Coordinates of C-alpha atoms and ligand atoms in Angstrom, one line a residue:
X27 CA 59.2 -142.8 -155.2
X28 CA 61.8 -140.6 -153.2
X29 CA 64.7 -139.2 -154.8
X30 CA 68.7 -139.9 -153.5
X31 CA 70.5 -136.7 -155.7
X32 CA 73.7 -135.7 -155.4
X33 CA 74.7 -132.3 -152.8
X34 CA 77.7 -130.7 -154.0
X35 CA 78.8 -127.0 -153.7
X36 CA 75.7 -125.9 -152.1
X37 CA 73.6 -127.5 -154.5
X38 CA 70.8 -130.4 -154.7
X39 CA 71.9 -132.3 -158.3
X40 CA 69.8 -131.7 -160.9
X41 CA 71.3 -132.9 -164.2
X42 CA 70.6 -136.3 -165.4
X43 CA 72.8 -139.2 -164.3
X44 CA 72.8 -142.5 -163.4
X45 CA 70.6 -144.2 -161.3
X46 CA 69.3 -147.6 -159.5
X47 CA 66.5 -148.1 -158.4
X48 CA 65.9 -148.5 -154.3
X49 CA 64.0 -152.0 -152.8
X50 CA 62.2 -152.1 -149.7
X51 CA 64.3 -155.6 -149.2
X52 CA 61.0 -157.1 -147.2
X53 CA 58.6 -156.8 -150.8
X54 CA 60.6 -155.7 -153.7
X55 CA 58.6 -153.1 -154.5
X56 CA 61.0 -149.9 -155.5
X57 CA 60.6 -147.2 -153.0
X58 CA 62.8 -144.9 -154.5
X59 CA 66.0 -143.9 -157.1
X60 CA 69.4 -143.2 -156.1
X61 CA 71.9 -141.0 -158.3
X62 CA 75.2 -142.3 -158.4
X63 CA 78.6 -139.4 -158.2
X64 CA 80.7 -139.8 -161.4
X65 CA 84.1 -138.7 -160.2
X66 CA 83.7 -135.6 -161.3
X67 CA 81.4 -135.2 -158.9
X68 CA 83.8 -137.2 -156.6
X69 CA 86.7 -134.1 -157.6
X70 CA 83.7 -131.4 -156.9
X71 CA 82.8 -132.4 -153.7
X72 CA 86.3 -132.2 -152.4
X73 CA 87.1 -129.6 -154.0
X74 CA 84.1 -127.7 -152.4
X75 CA 84.5 -129.7 -148.8
X76 CA 88.7 -127.8 -149.5
X77 CA 87.6 -124.5 -149.9
X78 CA 84.8 -124.1 -147.6
X79 CA 87.0 -125.3 -144.2
X80 CA 88.7 -122.5 -143.6
X81 CA 84.6 -120.4 -143.8
X82 CA 83.5 -123.7 -141.3
X83 CA 86.2 -123.9 -139.2
X84 CA 85.3 -119.6 -138.3
X85 CA 82.0 -120.5 -137.6
X86 CA 81.8 -119.8 -133.5
X87 CA 81.4 -122.7 -131.3
X88 CA 77.7 -121.7 -130.0
X89 CA 76.8 -121.7 -133.5
X90 CA 77.8 -124.5 -134.7
X91 CA 75.8 -126.0 -131.3
X92 CA 73.4 -124.3 -131.3
X93 CA 72.7 -125.7 -135.1
X94 CA 73.2 -129.2 -134.2
X95 CA 70.6 -128.7 -131.2
X96 CA 68.2 -127.6 -133.6
X97 CA 69.1 -130.7 -136.1
X98 CA 68.4 -132.6 -133.3
X99 CA 64.3 -131.2 -132.4
X100 CA 63.8 -131.6 -135.4
X101 CA 64.6 -134.8 -136.0
X102 CA 63.0 -135.9 -132.7
X103 CA 59.1 -133.8 -134.5
X104 CA 59.5 -136.3 -137.3
X105 CA 60.7 -139.0 -135.2
X106 CA 58.0 -142.1 -136.4
X107 CA 58.5 -141.1 -140.3
X108 CA 62.1 -141.8 -140.2
X109 CA 61.8 -144.7 -138.1
X110 CA 59.1 -145.7 -141.1
X111 CA 61.3 -144.5 -143.6
X112 CA 64.6 -146.3 -142.4
X113 CA 62.0 -149.6 -142.1
X114 CA 61.1 -149.4 -145.8
X115 CA 64.9 -149.1 -147.1
X116 CA 66.8 -152.1 -145.2
X117 CA 64.1 -154.3 -143.8
X118 CA 64.4 -153.9 -140.2
X119 CA 61.8 -153.7 -138.2
X120 CA 60.2 -150.3 -136.2
X121 CA 60.5 -151.5 -133.0
X122 CA 64.6 -151.2 -134.0
X123 CA 64.3 -147.9 -136.3
X124 CA 61.8 -145.8 -133.5
X125 CA 64.7 -146.5 -131.1
X126 CA 67.7 -146.2 -134.4
X127 CA 66.2 -142.1 -134.6
X128 CA 66.3 -141.9 -130.6
X129 CA 69.6 -142.3 -130.3
X130 CA 70.3 -140.5 -133.3
X131 CA 68.4 -137.5 -131.4
X132 CA 70.2 -137.7 -128.8
X133 CA 74.2 -138.2 -130.9
X134 CA 73.7 -134.8 -132.5
X135 CA 72.1 -133.1 -129.0
X136 CA 75.5 -134.3 -127.6
X137 CA 77.5 -133.3 -130.4
X138 CA 76.4 -129.8 -129.7
X139 CA 77.2 -130.3 -126.5
X140 CA 80.2 -131.1 -126.9
X141 CA 81.0 -128.2 -129.7
X142 CA 81.0 -126.3 -126.0
X143 CA 83.9 -128.5 -124.6
X144 CA 86.6 -128.1 -127.3
X145 CA 89.1 -126.8 -124.6
X146 CA 92.7 -127.5 -123.8
X147 CA 94.9 -126.9 -121.4
X148 CA 97.5 -125.0 -119.6
X149 CA 101.1 -126.1 -119.0
X150 CA 103.8 -124.4 -116.4
X151 CA 106.8 -124.8 -118.5
X152 CA 108.7 -125.1 -115.0
X153 CA 108.9 -129.0 -115.2
X154 CA 112.3 -127.0 -116.8
X155 CA 115.2 -126.1 -115.4
X156 CA 114.6 -124.5 -119.1
X157 CA 110.9 -123.6 -118.6
X158 CA 110.7 -121.1 -115.4
X159 CA 110.2 -118.0 -118.1
X160 CA 108.0 -120.0 -119.5
X161 CA 103.8 -121.1 -120.1
X162 CA 102.5 -123.1 -123.5
X163 CA 98.3 -123.8 -123.7
X164 CA 96.8 -125.8 -125.8
X165 CA 93.4 -125.4 -128.4
X166 CA 91.6 -128.5 -130.2
X167 CA 91.6 -127.1 -134.1
X168 CA 89.4 -128.7 -136.9
X169 CA 91.4 -130.9 -138.7
X170 CA 89.5 -129.7 -142.0
X171 CA 88.0 -132.2 -144.2
X172 CA 86.4 -135.2 -143.0
X173 CA 85.8 -138.1 -145.0
X174 CA 82.8 -139.8 -143.5
X175 CA 82.2 -143.7 -145.5
X176 CA 78.5 -145.7 -143.9
X177 CA 77.7 -148.5 -144.0
X178 CA 73.7 -150.5 -144.2
X179 CA 72.7 -151.3 -140.7
X180 CA 72.8 -148.5 -139.3
X181 CA 71.7 -145.4 -141.8
X182 CA 71.1 -142.6 -139.2
X183 CA 72.5 -142.7 -136.8
X184 CA 76.1 -144.1 -138.2
X185 CA 75.9 -140.9 -140.6
X186 CA 75.2 -138.5 -136.9
X187 CA 77.8 -140.1 -135.5
X188 CA 80.7 -139.3 -137.9
X189 CA 78.4 -135.0 -138.8
X190 CA 77.8 -134.4 -135.6
X191 CA 81.1 -135.1 -134.0
X192 CA 82.6 -133.4 -137.6
X193 CA 80.9 -130.1 -137.7
X194 CA 80.7 -129.6 -134.0
X195 CA 84.8 -130.0 -134.2
X196 CA 84.5 -127.2 -137.2
X197 CA 85.4 -129.5 -139.9
X198 CA 83.6 -129.8 -143.5
X199 CA 82.9 -133.1 -144.6
X200 CA 82.5 -135.4 -147.7
X201 CA 79.3 -138.2 -147.1
X202 CA 79.3 -141.5 -149.1
X203 CA 76.4 -143.2 -147.4
X204 CA 76.0 -147.2 -148.2
X205 CA 74.4 -147.6 -151.8
X206 CA 72.1 -149.7 -149.9
X207 CA 69.9 -147.0 -147.9
X208 CA 70.4 -143.8 -150.1
X209 CA 67.5 -142.0 -149.4
X210 CA 67.8 -142.2 -145.6
X211 CA 70.4 -140.1 -146.1
X212 CA 69.5 -137.7 -147.9
X213 CA 66.3 -137.2 -145.8
X214 CA 69.1 -136.9 -143.2
X215 CA 70.7 -134.1 -145.3
X216 CA 67.9 -132.3 -145.7
X217 CA 66.5 -132.0 -142.4
X218 CA 70.8 -130.7 -141.5
X219 CA 70.3 -128.0 -143.9
X220 CA 67.2 -127.0 -142.6
X221 CA 68.3 -126.5 -139.0
X222 CA 71.1 -124.2 -140.8
X223 CA 73.6 -126.3 -142.1
X224 CA 76.3 -124.3 -144.4
X225 CA 75.3 -125.8 -147.2
X226 CA 78.9 -125.5 -147.6
X227 CA 79.9 -127.5 -145.0
X228 CA 78.9 -130.9 -146.2
X229 CA 78.9 -132.6 -150.4
X230 CA 77.1 -135.8 -150.3
X231 CA 78.7 -138.4 -153.0
X232 CA 76.5 -141.6 -153.9
X233 CA 78.2 -144.8 -155.3
X234 CA 80.0 -147.9 -154.1
X235 CA 83.3 -148.9 -152.9
X236 CA 84.6 -147.4 -156.1
X237 CA 83.2 -143.3 -154.9
X238 CA 84.8 -144.1 -151.7
X239 CA 88.1 -145.0 -152.9
X240 CA 88.4 -142.0 -154.7
X241 CA 87.0 -140.3 -151.5
X242 CA 89.8 -142.0 -149.8
X243 CA 93.5 -141.3 -152.4
X244 CA 92.3 -138.2 -152.5
X245 CA 94.8 -135.5 -150.8
X246 CA 92.2 -133.0 -150.0
X247 CA 90.8 -134.9 -147.0
X248 CA 92.4 -134.9 -143.5
X249 CA 90.7 -137.7 -141.4
X250 CA 89.1 -140.6 -143.3
X251 CA 86.2 -141.5 -140.7
X252 CA 84.9 -145.4 -141.6
X253 CA 82.8 -147.8 -140.4
X254 CA 82.3 -151.1 -142.5
X255 CA 83.5 -154.6 -142.4
X256 CA 87.0 -155.5 -142.7
X257 CA 87.7 -156.3 -146.3
X258 CA 86.6 -152.6 -147.1
X259 CA 89.2 -151.0 -144.6
X260 CA 92.1 -152.8 -145.4
X261 CA 91.5 -152.0 -149.2
X262 CA 91.4 -148.0 -147.3
X263 CA 94.1 -148.5 -145.1
X264 CA 96.1 -148.9 -148.0
X265 CA 95.3 -146.2 -150.5
X266 CA 94.9 -143.5 -147.7
X267 CA 98.9 -142.9 -147.4
X268 CA 99.5 -139.8 -144.3
X269 CA 95.6 -139.4 -142.9
X270 CA 94.1 -139.9 -140.4
X271 CA 92.0 -142.8 -140.4
X272 CA 89.3 -143.9 -138.3
X273 CA 88.1 -147.4 -138.4
X274 CA 84.6 -148.9 -136.4
X275 CA 84.6 -151.9 -137.8
X276 CA 83.0 -156.2 -137.5
X277 CA 82.9 -158.7 -135.0
X278 CA 81.8 -161.9 -134.4
X279 CA 80.4 -160.9 -130.6
X280 CA 81.1 -163.2 -127.4
X281 CA 78.7 -163.1 -124.3
X282 CA 79.8 -165.4 -121.5
X283 CA 77.1 -166.6 -118.9
X284 CA 78.4 -168.3 -115.9
X285 CA 77.0 -170.5 -113.4
X286 CA 75.7 -167.8 -111.2
X287 CA 73.8 -165.9 -113.8
X288 CA 70.3 -165.3 -114.4
X289 CA 69.9 -167.5 -116.4
X290 CA 66.5 -166.0 -117.7
X291 CA 67.5 -162.4 -118.0
X292 CA 70.6 -163.5 -119.3
X293 CA 68.5 -165.7 -122.5
X294 CA 65.6 -163.3 -122.5
X295 CA 68.1 -160.3 -123.3
X296 CA 70.1 -162.8 -125.7
X297 CA 67.3 -163.5 -127.7
X298 CA 66.8 -159.2 -128.3
X299 CA 69.9 -158.6 -128.2
X300 CA 71.0 -161.3 -131.5
X301 CA 68.3 -161.0 -133.7
X302 CA 67.9 -156.8 -134.0
X303 CA 67.7 -156.1 -137.4
X304 CA 68.6 -159.2 -138.4
X305 CA 71.9 -159.1 -136.3
X306 CA 73.1 -157.0 -138.8
X307 CA 74.3 -155.1 -136.1
X308 CA 78.6 -154.7 -135.7
X309 CA 78.6 -155.9 -131.4
X310 CA 75.1 -158.4 -132.1
X311 CA 75.0 -161.5 -130.2
X312 CA 77.0 -164.0 -132.5
X313 CA 78.7 -166.4 -129.7
X314 CA 77.2 -167.3 -126.0
X315 CA 80.0 -169.6 -123.6
X316 CA 77.6 -170.7 -120.9
X317 CA 79.1 -173.1 -118.7
X318 CA 78.8 -176.2 -118.7
X319 CA 77.0 -176.9 -115.6
X320 CA 73.8 -174.5 -116.9
X321 CA 74.3 -174.8 -120.4
X322 CA 70.9 -177.4 -121.2
X323 CA 68.7 -174.7 -118.8
X324 CA 70.4 -171.6 -120.8
X325 CA 70.1 -173.0 -124.0
X326 CA 66.0 -174.4 -123.0
X327 CA 65.0 -170.9 -122.2
X328 CA 66.7 -169.4 -124.9
X329 CA 65.2 -171.6 -127.1
X330 CA 61.8 -170.6 -125.8
X331 CA 62.9 -166.9 -126.3
X332 CA 63.9 -167.0 -129.8
X333 CA 60.6 -169.4 -130.6
X334 CA 58.7 -166.5 -129.2
X335 CA 60.1 -163.7 -131.1
X336 CA 57.9 -162.4 -134.2
X337 CA 58.7 -162.9 -137.3
X338 CA 57.6 -160.5 -139.9
X339 CA 56.6 -157.4 -142.0
X340 CA 58.7 -154.5 -140.5
X341 CA 56.3 -152.3 -140.6
X342 CA 54.3 -154.1 -138.2
X343 CA 54.6 -152.2 -134.3
X344 CA 55.5 -156.5 -133.2
X345 CA 57.8 -157.7 -135.4
X346 CA 61.1 -158.6 -133.5
X347 CA 62.5 -159.2 -136.6
X348 CA 62.3 -158.4 -140.5
X349 CA 64.3 -159.2 -143.2
X350 CA 68.1 -159.0 -144.7
X351 CA 69.6 -156.5 -146.6
X352 CA 69.1 -158.1 -149.2
X353 CA 68.4 -161.8 -150.7
X354 CA 72.2 -162.4 -151.1
X355 CA 73.0 -161.6 -147.4
X356 CA 70.2 -164.3 -146.3
X357 CA 72.3 -166.5 -149.0
X358 CA 75.0 -166.5 -147.2
X359 CA 73.7 -167.1 -144.0
X360 CA 71.6 -169.8 -144.7
X361 CA 75.1 -171.3 -146.3
X362 CA 77.1 -170.8 -142.6
X363 CA 74.0 -172.2 -141.2
X364 CA 74.2 -175.6 -143.4
X365 CA 77.9 -175.9 -143.3
X366 CA 78.1 -175.1 -139.1
X367 CA 75.6 -178.4 -139.4
X368 CA 77.0 -180.0 -141.9
X369 CA 80.2 -180.0 -139.1
X370 CA 78.4 -181.2 -136.2
X371 CA 76.7 -178.1 -134.8
X372 CA 73.3 -179.1 -133.3
X373 CA 70.2 -177.1 -134.6
X374 CA 68.4 -175.9 -131.9
X375 CA 65.8 -173.4 -133.5
X376 CA 65.3 -171.9 -136.8
X377 CA 67.4 -172.2 -139.4
X378 CA 64.9 -171.8 -142.2
X379 CA 64.5 -168.3 -144.6
X380 CA 62.0 -167.2 -147.2
X381 CA 63.2 -164.4 -149.3
X382 CA 65.7 -162.3 -147.3
X383 CA 64.0 -163.4 -143.6
X384 CA 66.3 -165.5 -142.3
X385 CA 64.6 -167.3 -138.5
X386 CA 65.7 -166.4 -135.8
X387 CA 67.8 -169.5 -135.9
X388 CA 69.5 -170.6 -132.7
X389 CA 72.5 -173.2 -132.9
X390 CA 74.1 -175.6 -130.4
X391 CA 78.7 -176.0 -130.2
X392 CA 79.6 -175.4 -133.9
X393 CA 82.9 -176.7 -134.1
X394 CA 85.5 -174.3 -133.5
X395 CA 86.6 -173.0 -137.3
X396 CA 83.3 -173.6 -138.7
X397 CA 82.4 -169.7 -140.4
X398 CA 79.5 -168.9 -137.4
X399 CA 82.1 -168.7 -135.1
X400 CA 85.3 -167.1 -136.1
X401 CA 83.3 -164.8 -138.6
X402 CA 81.3 -162.2 -138.8
X403 CA 77.9 -163.7 -139.4
X404 CA 75.6 -160.2 -139.3
X405 CA 72.8 -162.2 -139.5
X406 CA 69.8 -163.8 -137.2
X407 CA 72.2 -167.2 -135.9
X408 CA 73.4 -167.1 -132.8
X409 CA 75.9 -170.4 -130.9
X410 CA 75.7 -171.4 -128.0
X411 CA 79.4 -173.6 -126.6
X412 CA 80.0 -174.7 -123.3
X413 CA 83.1 -174.0 -121.3
X414 CA 84.1 -176.1 -118.1
X415 CA 86.8 -173.2 -116.7
X416 CA 87.0 -169.3 -116.6
X417 CA 90.3 -169.2 -118.5
X418 CA 88.7 -172.0 -120.5
X419 CA 85.9 -169.0 -120.9
X420 CA 88.7 -166.6 -121.7
X421 CA 90.4 -168.3 -124.4
X422 CA 87.4 -169.0 -127.0
X423 CA 86.3 -166.1 -126.2
X424 CA 89.8 -164.0 -127.6
X425 CA 90.8 -166.8 -129.2
X426 CA 89.5 -164.0 -132.6
X427 CA 90.4 -162.0 -135.1
X428 CA 88.2 -158.9 -133.6
X429 CA 87.2 -157.5 -130.1
X430 CA 84.6 -155.1 -130.1
X431 CA 82.2 -156.1 -127.6
X432 CA 82.0 -159.1 -124.8
X433 CA 79.1 -159.5 -122.4
X434 CA 78.9 -161.5 -119.1
X435 CA 76.8 -163.1 -116.7
X436 CA 78.2 -163.6 -113.4
X437 CA 77.5 -161.7 -109.7
X438 CA 80.4 -162.6 -109.1
X439 CA 83.2 -159.1 -108.1
X440 CA 86.5 -161.9 -108.6
X441 CA 85.5 -163.4 -111.5
X442 CA 84.3 -159.8 -113.6
X443 CA 87.3 -158.3 -112.7
X444 CA 89.7 -161.0 -114.2
X445 CA 87.5 -161.5 -117.6
X446 CA 87.5 -157.4 -118.1
X447 CA 91.5 -157.4 -118.0
X448 CA 91.5 -160.0 -119.9
X449 CA 89.5 -160.0 -122.3
X450 CA 90.9 -158.8 -126.0
X451 CA 87.9 -156.3 -127.1
X452 CA 87.0 -152.2 -126.0
X453 CA 84.2 -152.7 -123.8
X454 CA 82.4 -155.4 -121.3
X455 CA 79.3 -155.1 -120.7
X456 CA 78.7 -156.6 -116.9
X457 CA 75.0 -158.7 -116.6
X458 CA 73.7 -157.7 -119.8
X459 CA 74.9 -158.6 -123.9
X460 CA 77.5 -157.2 -125.6
X461 CA 75.2 -155.9 -127.5
X462 CA 74.8 -152.7 -125.8
X463 CA 75.3 -149.3 -126.9
X464 CA 74.8 -145.4 -125.7
X465 CA 76.7 -143.1 -127.4
X466 CA 77.6 -140.9 -125.4
X467 CA 79.9 -144.1 -124.6
X468 CA 83.3 -144.2 -126.4
X469 CA 82.9 -147.1 -129.2
X470 CA 85.1 -149.0 -130.8
X471 CA 87.6 -152.2 -130.9
X472 CA 90.8 -153.8 -131.2
X473 CA 92.5 -156.4 -134.3
X474 CA 90.0 -156.6 -136.7
X475 CA 87.8 -154.3 -135.3
X476 CA 89.0 -151.4 -135.9
X477 CA 90.7 -148.2 -134.7
X478 CA 90.0 -145.7 -133.0
X479 CA 86.8 -144.9 -130.9
X480 CA 83.7 -143.2 -131.7
X481 CA 81.1 -140.9 -129.5
X482 CA 80.9 -137.4 -130.0
X483 CA 83.4 -136.5 -127.4
X484 CA 85.6 -139.4 -128.8
X485 CA 85.1 -138.6 -132.5
X486 CA 85.6 -134.5 -132.1
X487 CA 89.2 -135.4 -130.1
X488 CA 90.1 -137.5 -133.0
X489 CA 88.7 -135.0 -135.7
X490 CA 90.5 -132.1 -134.7
X491 CA 93.8 -131.1 -134.0
X492 CA 95.8 -130.4 -130.7
X493 CA 97.7 -126.3 -131.1
X494 CA 100.3 -125.3 -129.3
X495 CA 101.0 -121.8 -128.0
X496 CA 103.6 -120.9 -126.0
X497 CA 105.1 -118.0 -124.1
X498 CA 108.0 -116.9 -123.5
X499 CA 108.5 -114.2 -120.5
X500 CA 111.2 -112.1 -120.3
X501 CA 114.4 -112.9 -117.7
Ligands
NAD621 P1 81.0 -152.3 -145.9 O1 82.7 -151.9 -145.5 O2 80.6 -152.7 -147.4 O3 80.8 -151.1 -146.7 C1 80.8 -149.7 -145.9 C2 80.3 -148.0 -146.2 O4 81.9 -148.4 -147.0 C3 79.9 -148.0 -147.5 O5 79.6 -147.1 -148.4 C4 80.3 -148.8 -149.4 O6 80.3 -148.8 -150.3 C5 81.7 -148.0 -148.3 N1 82.9 -148.7 -148.8 C6 82.4 -150.1 -149.4 N2 84.4 -151.0 -150.1 C7 84.9 -149.2 -150.2 C8 87.0 -148.9 -150.5 N3 88.0 -150.0 -151.1 N4 86.9 -147.6 -149.6 C9 85.9 -147.4 -149.8 N5 85.1 -146.9 -149.4 C10 84.8 -148.3 -149.1 O7 80.0 -153.0 -145.2 P2 78.6 -152.3 -144.6 O8 78.6 -154.5 -145.6 O9 77.6 -151.8 -145.2 O10 78.0 -152.7 -143.2 C11 79.0 -153.7 -142.4 C12 79.9 -153.7 -141.9 O11 80.0 -152.6 -141.0 C13 79.8 -155.3 -141.1 O12 81.1 -155.9 -140.9 C14 79.6 -154.3 -139.5 O13 79.8 -155.1 -138.5 C15 80.4 -152.8 -139.8 N6 80.3 -151.8 -138.6 C16 80.7 -151.6 -137.7 C17 79.9 -150.8 -136.4 C18 81.2 -150.0 -135.8 O14 80.2 -148.6 -134.9 N7 81.8 -150.3 -135.2 C19 78.5 -150.7 -136.9 C20 78.2 -150.5 -137.8 C21 78.5 -151.4 -138.9

């Protein structure tokens, strides 16, 4: 049985603590145990990060880059093992977890590369009459302590997206991973230490919201980098006080399929990216707006693709859809499906569950105010909704509290420009679905989908301050 221990001040905590079993959500079997942090543990972790921040900032960037590169290479060597571990802990199919590990390798590698690119600029003073004999030079300097609070759904890559850039920028980190997936966080931490991460560069505390809240409130933290849901994020903003808060939140992502689209390709991609990790992705395809002239053939094609998905044991290599994170999540999704059907939606396929597994479900035309449309489903449920005009598709997509990414299938350039300009989201994917992300691209949303951008280069910008040195020359 694996164990997730607290890691504070360069030491794995061996003294007894309250502990919780970690279960495989597909089999219900206990696969490990996590220690739970006490308020004193959290305080010691914060104190360590605060004291260590100067020592971490002094590590030259070539050395920080070398450590992160080594970590990415170690992860490459252990790819299958890490993928299997995530599948066991989360019920995410091996197909998806192999992909997540590959992405984590890239995230660490890109963080290593970006560690060497903390550039500033030289700004001549003579744009002002008072500055004809002056010049300014800017540098990026670490903020000090970064608090990294992460969710369960991509439990490896989302930690890499915080720890990689934070260390690349020269910061000390306090990490609080999701309570559902502490084991993989502990394995990553061991790997980072093996790669040479200085022991005091990171502390890990385990537990739920109360542990996160204690970190968020603490004035020794300079930047909070949070990925999770909107409820937690509102609480974080209320507690954080004078700190920079970066928020990567959820969405009810839309993908638009216009009348000229390649329907077969659009249906295949919607099926592939609407149900991966049982829809537990912040940009999972949730609402598909389809032009009324092609909505019937599109729905038929989508149904065929979705019914062909293999649902089952996450550890089998050909499984497309495993289970949700726990039975409570499956209960919630089932009640949302029932609500949509009761209020007028047609069930195209799916709609059943077994344990924590919810069958991939397609709904046709649920009312606008049903939860499957206007809230974040975060489950394997996709709704097909017809539209008449481009303006209507834009208005419906934007009629959301969220705005992370959107997909658009069309080959008409005029529509691409019109939509790309009008859609209220952080990114528009043309001839693809909302659910496509490369880890070096700027990623983030507007409205309730978040504040700030992730991706090593952009996260480093957020996790550093600009410092200016000014030279005045004799007249
Ligand atoms: P969650 O908000 O419940 O928890 C996320 C983390 O925050 C956990 O570690 C949790 O213990 C901690 N937490 C909870 N309440 C807190 C509080 N008040 N103060 C401090 N910490 C607190 O989210 P989840 O259920 O683990 O993950 C699902 C959510 O994450 C979805 O909404 C999903 O869309 C979002 N998500 C966003 C992205 C992105 O990059 N935009 C990526 C993945 C997931």
